[in-house]
Short mmCIF file of N, CA and C in Angstrom, two decimals:
data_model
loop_
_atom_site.label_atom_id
_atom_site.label_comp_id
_atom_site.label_asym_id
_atom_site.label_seq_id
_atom_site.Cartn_x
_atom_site.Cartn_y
_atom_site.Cartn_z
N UNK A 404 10.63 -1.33 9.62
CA UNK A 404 9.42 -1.75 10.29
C UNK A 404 8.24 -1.01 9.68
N UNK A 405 7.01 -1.79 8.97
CA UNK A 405 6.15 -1.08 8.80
C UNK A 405 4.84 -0.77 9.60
N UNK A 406 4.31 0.48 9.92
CA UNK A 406 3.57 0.72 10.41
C UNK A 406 2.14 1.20 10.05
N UNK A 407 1.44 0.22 10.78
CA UNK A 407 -0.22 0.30 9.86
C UNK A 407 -1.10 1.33 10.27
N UNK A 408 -1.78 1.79 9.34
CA UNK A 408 -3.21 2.83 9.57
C UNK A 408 -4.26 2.54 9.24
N UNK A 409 -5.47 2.68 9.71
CA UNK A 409 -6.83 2.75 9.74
C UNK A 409 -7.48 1.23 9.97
N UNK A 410 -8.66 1.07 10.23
CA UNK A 410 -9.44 -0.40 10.75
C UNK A 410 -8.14 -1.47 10.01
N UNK A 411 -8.27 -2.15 11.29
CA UNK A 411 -7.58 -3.82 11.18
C UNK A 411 -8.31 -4.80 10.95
N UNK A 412 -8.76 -5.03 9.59
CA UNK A 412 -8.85 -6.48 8.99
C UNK A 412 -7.76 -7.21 8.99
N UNK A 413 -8.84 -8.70 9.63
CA UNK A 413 -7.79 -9.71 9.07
C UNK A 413 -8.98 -10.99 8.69
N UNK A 414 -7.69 -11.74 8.76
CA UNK A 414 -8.22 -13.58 8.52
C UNK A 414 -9.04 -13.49 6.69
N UNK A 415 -8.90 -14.67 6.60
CA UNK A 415 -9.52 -14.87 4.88
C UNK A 415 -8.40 -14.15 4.03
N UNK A 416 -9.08 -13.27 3.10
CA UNK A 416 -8.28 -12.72 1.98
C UNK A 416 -7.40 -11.81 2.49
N UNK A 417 -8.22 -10.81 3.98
CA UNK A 417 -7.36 -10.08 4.16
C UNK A 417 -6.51 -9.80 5.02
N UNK A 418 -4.93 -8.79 4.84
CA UNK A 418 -4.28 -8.82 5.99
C UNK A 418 -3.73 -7.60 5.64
N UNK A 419 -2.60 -7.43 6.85
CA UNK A 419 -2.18 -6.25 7.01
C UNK A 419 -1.38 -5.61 5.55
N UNK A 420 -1.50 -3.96 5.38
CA UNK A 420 -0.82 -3.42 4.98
C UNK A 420 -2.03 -2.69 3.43
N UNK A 421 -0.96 -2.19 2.36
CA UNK A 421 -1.69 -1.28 1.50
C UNK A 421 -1.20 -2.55 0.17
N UNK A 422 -2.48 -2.41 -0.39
CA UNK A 422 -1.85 -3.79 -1.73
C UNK A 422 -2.77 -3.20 -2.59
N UNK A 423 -2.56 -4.03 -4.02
CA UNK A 423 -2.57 -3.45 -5.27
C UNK A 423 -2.43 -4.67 -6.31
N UNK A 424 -3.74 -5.43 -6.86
CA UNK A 424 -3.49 -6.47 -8.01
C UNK A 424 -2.94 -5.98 -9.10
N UNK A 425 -1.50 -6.87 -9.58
CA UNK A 425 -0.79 -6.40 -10.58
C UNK A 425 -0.37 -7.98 -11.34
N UNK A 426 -0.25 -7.86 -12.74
CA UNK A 426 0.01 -9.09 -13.39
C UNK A 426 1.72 -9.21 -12.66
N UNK A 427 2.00 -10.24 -12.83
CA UNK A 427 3.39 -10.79 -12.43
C UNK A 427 4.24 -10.26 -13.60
N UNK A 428 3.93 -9.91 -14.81
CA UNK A 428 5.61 -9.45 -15.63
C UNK A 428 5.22 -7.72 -15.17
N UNK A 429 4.68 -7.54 -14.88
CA UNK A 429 4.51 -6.25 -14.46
C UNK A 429 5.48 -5.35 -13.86
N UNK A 430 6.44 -5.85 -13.70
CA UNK A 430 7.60 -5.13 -12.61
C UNK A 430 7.95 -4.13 -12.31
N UNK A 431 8.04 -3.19 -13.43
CA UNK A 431 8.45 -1.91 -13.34
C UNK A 431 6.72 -1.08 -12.58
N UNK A 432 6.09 -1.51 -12.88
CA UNK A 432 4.83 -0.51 -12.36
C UNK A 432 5.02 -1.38 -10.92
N UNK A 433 5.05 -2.41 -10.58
CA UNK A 433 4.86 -2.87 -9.27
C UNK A 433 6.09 -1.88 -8.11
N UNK A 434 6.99 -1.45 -9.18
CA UNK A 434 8.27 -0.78 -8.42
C UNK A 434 7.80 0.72 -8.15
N UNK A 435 6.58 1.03 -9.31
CA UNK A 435 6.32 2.62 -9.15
C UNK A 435 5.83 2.87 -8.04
N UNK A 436 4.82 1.59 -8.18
CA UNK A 436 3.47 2.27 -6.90
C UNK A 436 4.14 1.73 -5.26
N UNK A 437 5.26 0.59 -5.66
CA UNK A 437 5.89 0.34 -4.29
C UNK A 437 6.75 2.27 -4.02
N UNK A 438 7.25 2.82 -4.67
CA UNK A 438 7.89 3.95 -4.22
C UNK A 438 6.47 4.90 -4.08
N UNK A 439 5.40 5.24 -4.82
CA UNK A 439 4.58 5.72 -4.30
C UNK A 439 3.87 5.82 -3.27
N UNK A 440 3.75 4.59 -2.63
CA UNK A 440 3.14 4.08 -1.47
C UNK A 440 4.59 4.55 0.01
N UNK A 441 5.52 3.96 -0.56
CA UNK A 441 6.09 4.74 0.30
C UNK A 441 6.92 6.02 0.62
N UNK A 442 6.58 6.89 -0.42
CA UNK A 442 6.40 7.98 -0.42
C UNK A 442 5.29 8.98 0.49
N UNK A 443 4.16 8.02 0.04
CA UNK A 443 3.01 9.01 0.99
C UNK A 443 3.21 8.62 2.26
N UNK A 444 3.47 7.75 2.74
CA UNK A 444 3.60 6.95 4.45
C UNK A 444 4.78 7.96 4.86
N UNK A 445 5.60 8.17 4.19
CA UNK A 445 6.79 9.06 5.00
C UNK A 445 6.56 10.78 5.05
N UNK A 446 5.56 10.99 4.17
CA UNK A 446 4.98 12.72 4.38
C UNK A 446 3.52 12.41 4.96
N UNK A 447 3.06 11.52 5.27
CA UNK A 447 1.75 11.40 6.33
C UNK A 447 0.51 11.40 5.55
N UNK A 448 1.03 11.36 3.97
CA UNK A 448 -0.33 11.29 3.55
C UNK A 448 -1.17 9.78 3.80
N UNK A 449 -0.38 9.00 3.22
CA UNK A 449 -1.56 7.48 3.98
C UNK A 449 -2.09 7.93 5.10
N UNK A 450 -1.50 8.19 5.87
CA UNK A 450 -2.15 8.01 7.49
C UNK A 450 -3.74 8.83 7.93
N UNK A 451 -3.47 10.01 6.66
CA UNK A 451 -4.29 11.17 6.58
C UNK A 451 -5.55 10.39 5.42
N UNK A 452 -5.28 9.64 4.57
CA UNK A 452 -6.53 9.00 3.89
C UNK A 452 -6.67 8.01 4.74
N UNK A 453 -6.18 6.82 5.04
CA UNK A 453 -6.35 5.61 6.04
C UNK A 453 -7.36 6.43 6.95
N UNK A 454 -7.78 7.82 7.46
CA UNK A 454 -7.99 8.11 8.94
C UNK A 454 -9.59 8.60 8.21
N UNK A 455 -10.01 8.53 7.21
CA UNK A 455 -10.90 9.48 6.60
C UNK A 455 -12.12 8.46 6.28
#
């Protein structure tokens, strides 16, 4: 279950969560910043920039 931080946009372009434009053969970097991203969410750093 993921859990969101800081102002809730929605509707139009935007919606929930942390994203990142990446070309489609891109894969291996799309895999980095997916473990990066959830890396910081599980030691509290998102929550701590999201809040700033």
């Amino acid at each position: 279950m993921a859990v969101l931080y800081g102002p809730r946009i929605s509707g139009g372009l935007f919606g929930p969560g942390v994203g990142i434009g990446l070309r489609k053969q891109d894969k291996q970097l799309a895999e980095l910043y997916n473990s990066a991203i959830g890396a910081i969410e599980v030691d509290g750093s998102l929550k701590a920039i999201s809040l700033k």
